[in-house]
Tab-separated table of C-alpha atoms in Angstrom:
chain	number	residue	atom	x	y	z
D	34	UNK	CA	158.045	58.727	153.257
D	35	UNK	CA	160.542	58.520	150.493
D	36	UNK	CA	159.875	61.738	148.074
D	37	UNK	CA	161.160	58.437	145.365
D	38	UNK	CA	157.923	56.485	145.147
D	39	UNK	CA	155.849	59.782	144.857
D	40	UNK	CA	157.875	60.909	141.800
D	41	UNK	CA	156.699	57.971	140.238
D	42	UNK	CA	153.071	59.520	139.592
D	43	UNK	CA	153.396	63.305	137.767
D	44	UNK	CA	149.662	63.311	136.825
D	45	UNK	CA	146.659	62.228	137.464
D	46	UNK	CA	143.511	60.432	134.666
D	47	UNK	CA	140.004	61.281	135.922
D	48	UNK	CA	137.853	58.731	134.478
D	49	UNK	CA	134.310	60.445	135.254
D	50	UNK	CA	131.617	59.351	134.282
D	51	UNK	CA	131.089	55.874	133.147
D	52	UNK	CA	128.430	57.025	130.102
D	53	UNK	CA	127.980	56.739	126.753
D	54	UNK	CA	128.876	59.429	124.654
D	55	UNK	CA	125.824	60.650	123.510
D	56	UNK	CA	124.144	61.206	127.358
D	57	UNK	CA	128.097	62.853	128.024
D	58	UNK	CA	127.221	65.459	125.151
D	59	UNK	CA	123.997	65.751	127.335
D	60	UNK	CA	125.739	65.927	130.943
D	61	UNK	CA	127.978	68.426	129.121
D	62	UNK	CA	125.619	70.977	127.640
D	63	UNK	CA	123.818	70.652	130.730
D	64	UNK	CA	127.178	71.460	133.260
D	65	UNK	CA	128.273	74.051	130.626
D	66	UNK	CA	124.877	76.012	131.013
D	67	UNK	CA	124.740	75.427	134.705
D	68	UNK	CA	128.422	77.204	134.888
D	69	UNK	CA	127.134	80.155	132.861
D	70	UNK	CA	124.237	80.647	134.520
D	71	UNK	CA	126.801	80.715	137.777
D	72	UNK	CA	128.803	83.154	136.552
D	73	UNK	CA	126.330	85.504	135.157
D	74	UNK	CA	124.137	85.026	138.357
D	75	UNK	CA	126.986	85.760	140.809
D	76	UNK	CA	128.490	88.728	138.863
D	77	UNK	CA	124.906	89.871	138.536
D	78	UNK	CA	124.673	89.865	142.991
D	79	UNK	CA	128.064	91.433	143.083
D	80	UNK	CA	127.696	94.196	140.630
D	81	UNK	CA	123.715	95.161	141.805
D	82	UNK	CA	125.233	95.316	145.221
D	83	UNK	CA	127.850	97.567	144.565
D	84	UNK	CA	126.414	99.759	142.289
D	85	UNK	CA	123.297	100.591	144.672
D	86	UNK	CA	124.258	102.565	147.740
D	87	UNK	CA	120.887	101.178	149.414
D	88	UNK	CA	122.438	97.839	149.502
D	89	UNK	CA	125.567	98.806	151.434
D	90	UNK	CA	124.999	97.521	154.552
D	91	UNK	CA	126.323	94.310	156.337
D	92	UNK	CA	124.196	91.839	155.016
D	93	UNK	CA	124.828	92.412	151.606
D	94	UNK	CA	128.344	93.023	152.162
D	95	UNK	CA	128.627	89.188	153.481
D	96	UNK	CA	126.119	88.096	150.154
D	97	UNK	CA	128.785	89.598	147.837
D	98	UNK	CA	131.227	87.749	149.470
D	99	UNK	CA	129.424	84.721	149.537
D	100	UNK	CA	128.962	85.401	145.619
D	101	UNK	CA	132.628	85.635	145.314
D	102	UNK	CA	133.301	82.448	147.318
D	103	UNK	CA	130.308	80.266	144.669
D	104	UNK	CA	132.588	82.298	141.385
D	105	UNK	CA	135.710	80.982	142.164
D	106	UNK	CA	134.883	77.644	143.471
D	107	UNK	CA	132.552	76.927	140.486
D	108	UNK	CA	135.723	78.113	138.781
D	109	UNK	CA	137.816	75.655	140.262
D	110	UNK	CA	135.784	72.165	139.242
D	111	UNK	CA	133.307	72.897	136.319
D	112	UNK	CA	136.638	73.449	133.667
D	113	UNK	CA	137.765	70.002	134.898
D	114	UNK	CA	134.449	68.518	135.020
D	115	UNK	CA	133.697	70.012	131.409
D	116	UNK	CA	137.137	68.733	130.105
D	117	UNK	CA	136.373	65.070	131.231
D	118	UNK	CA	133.244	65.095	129.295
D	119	UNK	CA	134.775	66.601	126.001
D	120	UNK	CA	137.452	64.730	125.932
D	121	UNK	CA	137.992	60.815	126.308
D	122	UNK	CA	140.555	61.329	129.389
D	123	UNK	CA	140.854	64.072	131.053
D	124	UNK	CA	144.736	64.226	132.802
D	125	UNK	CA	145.478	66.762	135.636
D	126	UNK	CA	149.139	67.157	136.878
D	127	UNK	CA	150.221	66.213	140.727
D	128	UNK	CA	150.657	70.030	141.051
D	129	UNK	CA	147.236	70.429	139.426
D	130	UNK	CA	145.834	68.005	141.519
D	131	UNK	CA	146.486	69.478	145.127
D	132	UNK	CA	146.118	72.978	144.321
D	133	UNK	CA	142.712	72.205	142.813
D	134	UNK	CA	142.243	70.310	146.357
D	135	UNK	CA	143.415	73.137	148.385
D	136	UNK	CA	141.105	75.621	146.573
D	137	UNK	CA	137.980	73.408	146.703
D	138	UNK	CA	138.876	72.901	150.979
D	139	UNK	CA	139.569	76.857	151.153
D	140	UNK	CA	136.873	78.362	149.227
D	141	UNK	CA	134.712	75.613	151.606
D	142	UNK	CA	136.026	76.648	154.370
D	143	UNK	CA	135.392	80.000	154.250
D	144	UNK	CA	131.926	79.524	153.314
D	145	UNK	CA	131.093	77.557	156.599
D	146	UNK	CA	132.616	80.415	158.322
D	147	UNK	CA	131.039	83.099	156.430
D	148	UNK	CA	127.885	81.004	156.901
D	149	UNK	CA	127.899	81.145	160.588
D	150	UNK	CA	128.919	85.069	160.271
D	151	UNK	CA	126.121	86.019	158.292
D	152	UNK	CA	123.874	83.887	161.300
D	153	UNK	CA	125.433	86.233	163.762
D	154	UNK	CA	124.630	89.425	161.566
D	155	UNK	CA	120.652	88.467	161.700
D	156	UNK	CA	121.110	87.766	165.451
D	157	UNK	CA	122.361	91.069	165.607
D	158	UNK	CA	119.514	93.208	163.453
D	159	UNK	CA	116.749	90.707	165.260
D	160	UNK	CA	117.622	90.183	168.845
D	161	UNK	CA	119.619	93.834	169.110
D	162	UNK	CA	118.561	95.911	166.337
D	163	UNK	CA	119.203	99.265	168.121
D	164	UNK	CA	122.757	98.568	168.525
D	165	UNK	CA	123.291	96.766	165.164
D	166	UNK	CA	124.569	99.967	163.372
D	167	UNK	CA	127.335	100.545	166.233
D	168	UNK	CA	128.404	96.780	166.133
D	169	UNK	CA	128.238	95.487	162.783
D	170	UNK	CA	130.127	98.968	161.795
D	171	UNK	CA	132.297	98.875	158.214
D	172	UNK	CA	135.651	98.357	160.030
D	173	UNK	CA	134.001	95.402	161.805
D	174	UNK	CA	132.910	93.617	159.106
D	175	UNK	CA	136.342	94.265	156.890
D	176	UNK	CA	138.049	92.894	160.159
D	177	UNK	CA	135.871	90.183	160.384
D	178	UNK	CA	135.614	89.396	156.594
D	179	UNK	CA	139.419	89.396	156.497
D	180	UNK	CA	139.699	86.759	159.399
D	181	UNK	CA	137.003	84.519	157.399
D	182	UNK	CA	139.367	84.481	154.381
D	183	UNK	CA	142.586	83.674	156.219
D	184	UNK	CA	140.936	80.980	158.659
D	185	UNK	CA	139.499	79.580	155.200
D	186	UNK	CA	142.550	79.293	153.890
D	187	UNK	CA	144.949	78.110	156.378
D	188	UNK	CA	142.546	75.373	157.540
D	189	UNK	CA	143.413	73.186	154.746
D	190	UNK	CA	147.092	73.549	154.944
D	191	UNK	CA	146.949	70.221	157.166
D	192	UNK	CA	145.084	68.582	154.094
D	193	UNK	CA	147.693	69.369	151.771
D	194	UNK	CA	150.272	68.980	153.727
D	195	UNK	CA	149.372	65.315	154.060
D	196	UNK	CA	148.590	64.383	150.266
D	197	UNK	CA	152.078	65.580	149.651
D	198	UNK	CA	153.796	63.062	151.624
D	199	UNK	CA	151.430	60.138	150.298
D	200	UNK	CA	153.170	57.725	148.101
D	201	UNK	CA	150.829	56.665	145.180
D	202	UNK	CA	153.692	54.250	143.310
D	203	UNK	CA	152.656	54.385	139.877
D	204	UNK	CA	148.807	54.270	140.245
D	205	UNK	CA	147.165	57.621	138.266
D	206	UNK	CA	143.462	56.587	137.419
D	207	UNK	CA	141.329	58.677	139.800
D	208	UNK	CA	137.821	57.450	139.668
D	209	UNK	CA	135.874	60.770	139.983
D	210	UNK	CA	135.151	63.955	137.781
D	211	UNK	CA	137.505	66.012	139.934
D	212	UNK	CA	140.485	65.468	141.950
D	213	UNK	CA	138.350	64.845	145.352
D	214	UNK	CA	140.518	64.105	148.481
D	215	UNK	CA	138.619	60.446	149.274
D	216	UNK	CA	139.494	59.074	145.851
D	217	UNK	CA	143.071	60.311	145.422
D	218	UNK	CA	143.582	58.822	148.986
D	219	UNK	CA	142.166	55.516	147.821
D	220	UNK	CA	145.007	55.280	145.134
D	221	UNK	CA	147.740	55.275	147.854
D	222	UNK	CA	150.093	52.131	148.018
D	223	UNK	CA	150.043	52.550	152.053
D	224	UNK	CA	147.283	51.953	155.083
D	225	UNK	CA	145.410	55.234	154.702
D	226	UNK	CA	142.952	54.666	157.799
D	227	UNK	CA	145.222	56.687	160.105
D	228	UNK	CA	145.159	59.602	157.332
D	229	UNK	CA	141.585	59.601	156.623
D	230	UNK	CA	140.937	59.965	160.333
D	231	UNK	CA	143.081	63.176	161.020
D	232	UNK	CA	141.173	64.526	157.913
D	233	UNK	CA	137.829	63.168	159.132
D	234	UNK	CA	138.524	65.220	162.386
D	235	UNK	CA	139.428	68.467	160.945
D	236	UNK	CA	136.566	68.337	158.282
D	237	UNK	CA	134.278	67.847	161.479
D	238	UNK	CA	135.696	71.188	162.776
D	239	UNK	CA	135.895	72.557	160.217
D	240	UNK	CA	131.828	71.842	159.427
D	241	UNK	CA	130.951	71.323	163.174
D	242	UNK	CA	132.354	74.720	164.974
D	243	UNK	CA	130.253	77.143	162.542
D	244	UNK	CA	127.315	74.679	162.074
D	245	UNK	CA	127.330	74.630	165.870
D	246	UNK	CA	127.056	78.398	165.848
D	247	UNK	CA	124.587	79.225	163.324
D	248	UNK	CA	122.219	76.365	165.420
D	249	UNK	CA	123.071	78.384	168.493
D	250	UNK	CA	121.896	82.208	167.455
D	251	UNK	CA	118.832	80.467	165.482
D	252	UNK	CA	117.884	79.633	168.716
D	253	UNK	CA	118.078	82.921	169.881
D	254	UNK	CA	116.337	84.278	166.832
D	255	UNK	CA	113.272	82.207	166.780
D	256	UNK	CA	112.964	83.090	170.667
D	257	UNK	CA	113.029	86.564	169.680
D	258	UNK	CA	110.923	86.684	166.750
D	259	UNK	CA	108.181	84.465	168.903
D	260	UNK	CA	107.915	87.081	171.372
D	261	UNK	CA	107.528	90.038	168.774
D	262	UNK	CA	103.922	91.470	169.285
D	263	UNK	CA	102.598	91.506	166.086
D	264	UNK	CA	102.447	89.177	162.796
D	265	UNK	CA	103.713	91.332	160.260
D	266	UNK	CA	107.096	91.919	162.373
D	267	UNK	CA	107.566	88.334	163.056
D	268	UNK	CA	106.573	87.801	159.074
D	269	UNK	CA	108.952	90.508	158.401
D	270	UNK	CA	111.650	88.833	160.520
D	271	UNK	CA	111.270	85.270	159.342
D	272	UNK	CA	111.623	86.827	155.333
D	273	UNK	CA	114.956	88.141	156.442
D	274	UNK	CA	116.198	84.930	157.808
D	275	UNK	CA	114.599	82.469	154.970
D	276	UNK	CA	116.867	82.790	152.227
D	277	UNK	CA	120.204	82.265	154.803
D	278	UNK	CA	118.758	79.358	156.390
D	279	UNK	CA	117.884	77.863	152.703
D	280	UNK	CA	121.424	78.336	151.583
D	281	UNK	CA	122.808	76.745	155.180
D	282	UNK	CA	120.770	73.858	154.478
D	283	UNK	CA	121.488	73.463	150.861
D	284	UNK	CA	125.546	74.097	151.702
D	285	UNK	CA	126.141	71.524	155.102
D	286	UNK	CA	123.612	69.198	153.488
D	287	UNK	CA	125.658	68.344	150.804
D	288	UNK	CA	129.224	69.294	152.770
D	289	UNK	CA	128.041	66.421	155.424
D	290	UNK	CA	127.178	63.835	152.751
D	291	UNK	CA	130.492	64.451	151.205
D	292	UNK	CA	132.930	64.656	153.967
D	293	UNK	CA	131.200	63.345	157.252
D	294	UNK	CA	129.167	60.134	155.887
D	295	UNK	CA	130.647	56.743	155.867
D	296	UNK	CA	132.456	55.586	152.605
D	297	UNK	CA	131.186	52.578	152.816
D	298	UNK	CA	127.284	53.822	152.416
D	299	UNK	CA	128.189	55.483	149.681
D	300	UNK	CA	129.230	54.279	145.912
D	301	UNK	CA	131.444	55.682	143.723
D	302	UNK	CA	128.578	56.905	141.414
D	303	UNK	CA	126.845	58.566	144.128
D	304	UNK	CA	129.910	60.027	145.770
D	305	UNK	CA	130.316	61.717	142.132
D	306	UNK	CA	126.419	62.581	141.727
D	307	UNK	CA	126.819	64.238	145.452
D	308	UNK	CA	130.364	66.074	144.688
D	309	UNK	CA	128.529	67.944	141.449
D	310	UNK	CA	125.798	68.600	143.389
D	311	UNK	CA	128.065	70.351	146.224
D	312	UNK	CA	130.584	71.834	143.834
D	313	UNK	CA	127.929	72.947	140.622
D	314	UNK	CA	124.702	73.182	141.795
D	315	UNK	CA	125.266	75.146	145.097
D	316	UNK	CA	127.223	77.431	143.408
D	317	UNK	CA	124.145	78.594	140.952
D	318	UNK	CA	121.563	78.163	143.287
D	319	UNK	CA	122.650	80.635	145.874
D	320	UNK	CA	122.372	83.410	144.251
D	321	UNK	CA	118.833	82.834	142.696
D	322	UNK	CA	117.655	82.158	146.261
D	323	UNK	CA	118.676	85.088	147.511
D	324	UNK	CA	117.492	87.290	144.286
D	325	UNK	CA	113.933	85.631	144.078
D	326	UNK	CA	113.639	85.982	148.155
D	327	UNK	CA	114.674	89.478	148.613
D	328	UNK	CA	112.744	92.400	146.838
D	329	UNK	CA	115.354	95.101	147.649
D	330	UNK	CA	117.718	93.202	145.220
D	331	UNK	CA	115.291	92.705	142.617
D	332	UNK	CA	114.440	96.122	142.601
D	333	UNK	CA	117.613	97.224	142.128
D	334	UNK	CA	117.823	94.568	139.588
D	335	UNK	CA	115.227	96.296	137.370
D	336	UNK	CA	116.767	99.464	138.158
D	337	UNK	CA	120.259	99.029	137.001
D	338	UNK	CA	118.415	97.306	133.973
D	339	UNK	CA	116.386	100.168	133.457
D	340	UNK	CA	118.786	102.584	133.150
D	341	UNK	CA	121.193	100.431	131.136
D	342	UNK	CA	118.388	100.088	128.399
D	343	UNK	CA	117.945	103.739	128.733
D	344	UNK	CA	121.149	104.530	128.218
D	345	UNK	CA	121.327	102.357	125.485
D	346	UNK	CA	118.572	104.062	123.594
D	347	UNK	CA	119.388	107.131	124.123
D	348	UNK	CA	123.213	106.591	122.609
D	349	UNK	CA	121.740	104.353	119.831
Protein backbone atom coordinates (compact mmCIF):
# COMPACT_ATOMS: atom_id res chain seq x y z
CA UNK A 1 0.00 0.00 0.00
CA UNK A 2 1.41 3.31 -1.00
CA UNK A 3 2.86 5.03 2.40
CA UNK A 4 1.30 8.39 -0.09
CA UNK A 5 -2.40 8.04 0.61
CA UNK A 6 -1.72 7.36 4.39
CA UNK A 7 0.22 10.66 4.74
CA UNK A 8 -2.78 12.25 3.77
CA UNK A 9 -4.44 11.75 7.37
CA UNK A 10 -1.82 13.08 10.39
CA UNK A 11 -4.64 13.05 13.02
CA UNK A 12 -7.50 11.82 13.97
CA UNK A 13 -11.29 13.95 15.42
CA UNK A 14 -13.15 11.75 17.93
CA UNK A 15 -16.59 12.93 17.83
CA UNK A 16 -17.94 11.07 21.12
CA UNK A 17 -20.74 11.47 22.30
CA UNK A 18 -23.59 12.89 20.42
CA UNK A 19 -25.05 14.99 23.75
CA UNK A 20 -25.90 18.12 24.72
CA UNK A 21 -23.63 20.01 26.66
CA UNK A 22 -25.15 20.18 29.79
CA UNK A 23 -25.62 15.99 30.23
CA UNK A 24 -21.56 16.13 28.74
CA UNK A 25 -20.71 18.32 31.95
CA UNK A 26 -22.66 15.38 33.63
CA UNK A 27 -20.91 12.33 31.69
CA UNK A 28 -17.76 14.31 32.56
CA UNK A 29 -17.91 14.81 36.30
CA UNK A 30 -19.14 11.43 36.39
CA UNK A 31 -15.89 9.74 34.17
CA UNK A 32 -13.60 12.20 36.05
CA UNK A 33 -14.71 10.72 39.53
CA UNK A 34 -14.84 7.23 38.21
CA UNK A 35 -10.94 7.74 37.10
CA UNK A 36 -10.08 8.97 40.60
CA UNK A 37 -11.70 6.59 42.36
CA UNK A 38 -9.46 4.10 39.91
CA UNK A 39 -6.47 5.46 40.73
CA UNK A 40 -6.82 5.87 44.38
CA UNK A 41 -8.43 2.31 44.57
CA UNK A 42 -5.61 0.58 42.64
CA UNK A 43 -2.70 2.43 44.36
CA UNK A 44 -4.58 1.69 47.55
CA UNK A 45 -4.31 -2.64 46.51
CA UNK A 46 -0.77 -2.08 45.47
CA UNK A 47 0.59 -0.18 48.35
CA UNK A 48 -1.54 -2.44 51.27
CA UNK A 49 0.00 -5.35 49.51
CA UNK A 50 3.37 -4.36 49.65
CA UNK A 51 3.58 -2.83 52.76
CA UNK A 52 2.10 -6.01 54.71
CA UNK A 53 4.44 -8.97 54.71
CA UNK A 54 1.21 -11.24 55.41
CA UNK A 55 0.09 -10.49 51.98
CA UNK A 56 3.22 -11.68 50.17
CA UNK A 57 2.24 -14.65 48.78
CA UNK A 58 1.21 -15.61 45.13
CA UNK A 59 -2.14 -14.55 45.04
CA UNK A 60 -1.63 -11.19 45.97
CA UNK A 61 1.41 -10.92 44.03
CA UNK A 62 -0.85 -11.61 40.71
CA UNK A 63 -3.75 -8.91 42.40
CA UNK A 64 -1.01 -6.22 42.41
CA UNK A 65 -0.32 -6.92 39.09
CA UNK A 66 -3.68 -7.04 38.02
CA UNK A 67 -3.94 -3.49 39.85
CA UNK A 68 -1.14 -2.31 37.77
CA UNK A 69 -2.60 -3.64 34.50
CA UNK A 70 -6.52 -1.57 35.52
CA UNK A 71 -3.81 1.89 36.42
CA UNK A 72 -2.34 2.10 33.28
CA UNK A 73 -5.08 1.08 31.03
CA UNK A 74 -7.56 3.45 32.79
CA UNK A 75 -4.61 5.72 32.09
CA UNK A 76 -4.60 5.15 28.58
CA UNK A 77 -8.54 6.08 27.62
CA UNK A 78 -10.14 8.16 30.50
CA UNK A 79 -7.60 11.47 29.49
CA UNK A 80 -8.99 11.03 25.95
CA UNK A 81 -12.40 10.27 26.94
CA UNK A 82 -12.29 13.35 29.47
CA UNK A 83 -10.77 15.63 26.70
CA UNK A 84 -13.70 14.84 24.23
CA UNK A 85 -16.16 15.91 26.75
CA UNK A 86 -14.34 19.25 27.75
CA UNK A 87 -13.66 20.24 24.71
CA UNK A 88 -15.88 20.53 21.43
CA UNK A 89 -13.36 18.15 19.35
CA UNK A 90 -11.12 16.27 20.71
CA UNK A 91 -8.01 15.55 17.89
CA UNK A 92 -5.47 12.68 18.50
CA UNK A 93 -2.41 12.36 16.13
CA UNK A 94 -1.88 9.06 13.73
CA UNK A 95 1.05 8.36 16.13
CA UNK A 96 -1.34 9.01 19.03
CA UNK A 97 -3.79 6.97 17.61
CA UNK A 98 -1.97 3.48 17.30
CA UNK A 99 0.05 3.70 20.29
CA UNK A 100 -3.11 4.39 22.29
CA UNK A 101 -4.38 1.12 20.27
CA UNK A 102 -1.41 -0.90 21.04
CA UNK A 103 -1.60 -0.07 24.79
CA UNK A 104 -5.36 -0.69 25.14
CA UNK A 105 -4.63 -4.50 23.06
CA UNK A 106 -1.43 -5.01 25.44
CA UNK A 107 -2.57 -4.04 28.76
CA UNK A 108 -5.77 -6.50 27.51
CA UNK A 109 -3.84 -8.96 26.69
CA UNK A 110 -2.05 -9.44 29.55
CA UNK A 111 -4.99 -9.35 31.66
CA UNK A 112 -6.61 -12.45 29.89
CA UNK A 113 -3.40 -14.10 30.53
CA UNK A 114 -2.92 -13.03 33.98
CA UNK A 115 -6.59 -14.00 34.35
CA UNK A 116 -6.12 -17.55 33.46
CA UNK A 117 -2.75 -17.51 35.74
CA UNK A 118 -4.35 -16.44 38.73
CA UNK A 119 -7.14 -19.61 37.81
CA UNK A 120 -4.17 -21.89 37.87
CA UNK A 121 -2.81 -20.40 41.28
CA UNK A 122 -6.35 -21.40 43.08
CA UNK A 123 -6.12 -24.79 41.28
CA UNK A 124 -2.96 -25.06 42.84
CA UNK A 125 -3.80 -24.00 46.77
CA UNK A 126 -7.33 -26.09 46.23
CA UNK A 127 -6.70 -29.24 44.34
CA UNK A 128 -2.74 -29.48 45.65
CA UNK A 129 -2.38 -27.36 48.57
CA UNK A 130 0.53 -29.35 50.11
CA UNK A 131 2.69 -28.75 47.24
CA UNK A 132 1.53 -25.15 46.49
CA UNK A 133 4.45 -23.54 48.48
CA UNK A 134 7.14 -25.66 46.37
CA UNK A 135 5.37 -24.80 42.99
CA UNK A 136 4.04 -21.46 43.05
CA UNK A 137 7.68 -20.50 44.64
CA UNK A 138 8.85 -16.50 44.14
CA UNK A 139 11.12 -17.34 41.15
CA UNK A 140 8.10 -19.06 39.59
CA UNK A 141 5.83 -16.51 39.71
CA UNK A 142 8.55 -13.61 38.58
CA UNK A 143 9.19 -16.14 35.64
CA UNK A 144 5.79 -16.54 35.00
CA UNK A 145 4.70 -12.87 35.60
CA UNK A 146 7.47 -11.82 33.20
CA UNK A 147 6.17 -14.19 30.34
CA UNK A 148 2.49 -12.65 30.97
CA UNK A 149 3.90 -9.16 30.24
CA UNK A 150 5.88 -10.01 27.12
CA UNK A 151 3.09 -12.41 25.57
CA UNK A 152 0.76 -9.27 26.38
CA UNK A 153 2.66 -7.21 24.59
CA UNK A 154 3.86 -8.83 21.54
CA UNK A 155 0.37 -10.19 20.78
CA UNK A 156 -0.76 -7.01 19.38
CA UNK A 157 2.20 -6.32 17.26
CA UNK A 158 0.06 -8.05 14.34
CA UNK A 159 -2.71 -5.36 15.16
CA UNK A 160 -0.51 -2.58 14.69
CA UNK A 161 1.31 -3.75 12.25
CA UNK A 162 -1.80 -3.82 10.07
CA UNK A 163 -3.37 -0.25 10.90
CA UNK A 164 -0.08 1.06 9.72
CA UNK A 165 -0.33 -0.07 6.28
CA UNK A 166 -4.17 0.99 6.01
CA UNK A 167 -4.74 3.85 3.74
CA UNK A 168 -7.46 6.20 5.24
CA UNK A 169 -7.18 9.03 2.17
CA UNK A 170 -8.19 12.05 3.84
CA UNK A 171 -11.04 10.74 6.10
CA UNK A 172 -10.17 11.79 10.10
CA UNK A 173 -13.65 11.80 11.93
CA UNK A 174 -13.56 8.71 14.17
CA UNK A 175 -16.97 8.12 15.54
CA UNK A 176 -16.11 6.89 19.10
CA UNK A 177 -14.70 8.40 22.46
CA UNK A 178 -11.38 6.66 21.88
CA UNK A 179 -9.37 5.54 19.05
CA UNK A 180 -11.02 1.83 19.05
CA UNK A 181 -9.63 -0.53 16.31
CA UNK A 182 -13.41 -1.29 14.65
CA UNK A 183 -14.04 2.39 14.01
CA UNK A 184 -10.63 3.54 12.75
CA UNK A 185 -10.91 0.45 10.40
CA UNK A 186 -14.30 1.65 9.21
CA UNK A 187 -12.65 4.97 7.95
CA UNK A 188 -10.39 3.05 5.48
CA UNK A 189 -10.78 3.89 1.67
CA UNK A 190 -10.14 -0.04 0.93
CA UNK A 191 -12.26 -3.56 1.45
CA UNK A 192 -11.44 -4.10 5.12
CA UNK A 193 -13.32 -7.61 5.44
CA UNK A 194 -10.07 -9.52 4.85
CA UNK A 195 -8.41 -7.26 7.74
CA UNK A 196 -11.09 -7.48 10.20
CA UNK A 197 -10.95 -11.25 9.89
CA UNK A 198 -7.15 -11.79 10.67
CA UNK A 199 -7.94 -9.47 13.69
CA UNK A 200 -11.18 -11.30 14.51
CA UNK A 201 -8.96 -14.51 14.69
CA UNK A 202 -6.25 -13.33 16.85
CA UNK A 203 -8.68 -11.48 19.28
CA UNK A 204 -10.37 -15.06 19.53
CA UNK A 205 -6.95 -16.38 20.70
CA UNK A 206 -6.13 -14.06 22.25
CA UNK A 207 -9.66 -14.23 24.53
CA UNK A 208 -10.28 -17.97 23.71
CA UNK A 209 -6.78 -19.80 24.80
CA UNK A 210 -6.92 -18.31 28.54
CA UNK A 211 -10.78 -18.27 28.75
CA UNK A 212 -10.42 -21.90 27.69
CA UNK A 213 -8.08 -22.45 30.60
CA UNK A 214 -9.57 -20.76 33.45
CA UNK A 215 -13.02 -22.99 32.32
CA UNK A 216 -10.73 -25.98 32.42
CA UNK A 217 -9.11 -25.79 36.22
CA UNK A 218 -12.72 -24.44 37.43
CA UNK A 219 -13.65 -27.67 36.57
CA UNK A 220 -11.17 -29.17 38.52
CA UNK A 221 -11.83 -26.86 41.42
CA UNK A 222 -15.47 -27.31 41.88
CA UNK A 223 -14.72 -31.23 41.68
CA UNK A 224 -12.42 -30.72 44.42
CA UNK A 225 -14.16 -28.46 46.62
CA UNK A 226 -17.45 -30.92 46.19
CA UNK A 227 -15.63 -33.70 47.59
CA UNK A 228 -14.17 -31.69 50.67
CA UNK A 229 -15.78 -33.28 53.87
CA UNK A 230 -17.04 -30.55 55.59
CA UNK A 231 -19.05 -27.12 54.87
CA UNK A 232 -16.92 -24.66 56.30
CA UNK A 233 -13.84 -25.91 54.02
CA UNK A 234 -15.86 -25.97 50.94
CA UNK A 235 -17.34 -22.34 52.24
CA UNK A 236 -13.83 -21.45 52.87
CA UNK A 237 -12.79 -22.58 49.38
CA UNK A 238 -15.59 -21.08 47.35
CA UNK A 239 -14.68 -17.35 49.32
CA UNK A 240 -11.25 -17.75 47.86
CA UNK A 241 -12.38 -18.33 44.38
CA UNK A 242 -15.49 -15.68 44.37
CA UNK A 243 -13.89 -12.52 43.89
CA UNK A 244 -11.55 -14.09 40.70
CA UNK A 245 -14.42 -15.59 39.09
CA UNK A 246 -16.43 -12.08 39.54
CA UNK A 247 -13.63 -10.18 37.93
CA UNK A 248 -13.35 -13.07 34.94
CA UNK A 249 -16.86 -12.53 34.33
CA UNK A 250 -16.95 -8.83 34.55
CA UNK A 251 -13.48 -8.70 32.21
CA UNK A 252 -14.45 -11.47 29.06
CA UNK A 253 -18.03 -10.25 29.41
CA UNK A 254 -17.38 -7.05 28.21
CA UNK A 255 -13.94 -8.17 26.11
CA UNK A 256 -16.49 -10.63 24.07
CA UNK A 257 -19.13 -7.94 23.46
CA UNK A 258 -16.44 -5.71 22.21
CA UNK A 259 -14.25 -7.77 20.07
CA UNK A 260 -16.08 -11.18 19.35
CA UNK A 261 -19.87 -9.96 18.68
CA UNK A 262 -21.08 -9.13 15.28
CA UNK A 263 -20.87 -5.39 14.16
CA UNK A 264 -23.81 -5.52 12.73
CA UNK A 265 -25.86 -6.28 16.22
CA UNK A 266 -24.34 -3.65 17.58
CA UNK A 267 -24.77 0.39 17.05
CA UNK A 268 -22.42 2.86 17.24
CA UNK A 269 -23.91 4.19 20.56
CA UNK A 270 -23.78 0.94 22.14
CA UNK A 271 -20.40 -0.06 20.82
CA UNK A 272 -19.31 3.31 22.75
CA UNK A 273 -21.62 2.60 25.96
CA UNK A 274 -19.84 -1.09 25.92
CA UNK A 275 -16.08 0.30 25.20
CA UNK A 276 -16.47 2.69 28.58
CA UNK A 277 -17.83 0.06 30.28
CA UNK A 278 -14.71 -2.32 29.35
CA UNK A 279 -12.11 0.41 29.46
CA UNK A 280 -13.61 2.68 32.81
CA UNK A 281 -15.69 0.71 34.72
CA UNK A 282 -13.63 -2.57 34.90
CA UNK A 283 -10.82 -0.76 35.77
CA UNK A 284 -12.52 0.67 39.22
CA UNK A 285 -14.47 -2.16 39.93
CA UNK A 286 -11.75 -4.70 40.34
CA UNK A 287 -10.23 -3.57 42.96
CA UNK A 288 -13.36 -2.90 45.20
CA UNK A 289 -14.32 -6.52 44.51
CA UNK A 290 -11.48 -7.85 45.66
CA UNK A 291 -11.17 -5.34 48.86
CA UNK A 292 -14.91 -5.82 49.98
CA UNK A 293 -14.48 -9.85 49.33
CA UNK A 294 -11.32 -10.49 51.09
CA UNK A 295 -10.93 -9.66 54.91
CA UNK A 296 -7.11 -10.13 54.99
CA UNK A 297 -6.91 -6.96 52.76
CA UNK A 298 -9.28 -5.01 54.63
CA UNK A 299 -7.59 -5.66 57.65
CA UNK A 300 -4.57 -4.55 56.56
CA UNK A 301 -6.47 -1.71 55.18
CA UNK A 302 -7.41 -0.47 58.67
CA UNK A 303 -4.07 -1.25 59.78
CA UNK A 304 -1.92 0.79 57.55
CA UNK A 305 -4.73 3.46 58.28
CA UNK A 306 -4.33 3.07 61.78
CA UNK A 307 -0.97 3.65 62.09
CA UNK A 308 -0.87 6.47 59.53
CA UNK A 309 -3.42 8.43 61.79
CA UNK A 310 -1.24 7.52 64.63
CA UNK A 311 1.58 8.71 63.31
CA UNK A 312 -0.03 11.67 62.35
CA UNK A 313 -1.07 12.56 65.84
CA UNK A 314 1.65 11.86 67.40
CA UNK A 315 3.93 14.34 64.98
CA UNK A 316 1.07 16.93 65.03
Amino acid sequence: MEKGNQSLVTEFILLGFSASPQIKIVLFVVFLAIYLVTLIANSLIITVVRSDSRLHSPMYFFICNLSFIDLCYSSTNCPTCLDGLFSETSTITFSGCVTQMYMGFSLGSTQCILLALMSWDRYVAICNPLNYPRILRRSVCMRLTIATWTAGFLLPIVHVSIIMTVPFCGQNRINHVVCELAAVLHLACIDTHLIQAVIFLFSVITLVAPLSLIIFTYLHIISTILRMPTSTGRHKAFSTCGSHLTVVTLFYGTAIAMYMSPRSLISRENEKVVSLIYGLMTPMLNPLIYTLRNKEVKGSMKKMFSRYITWHMLKS
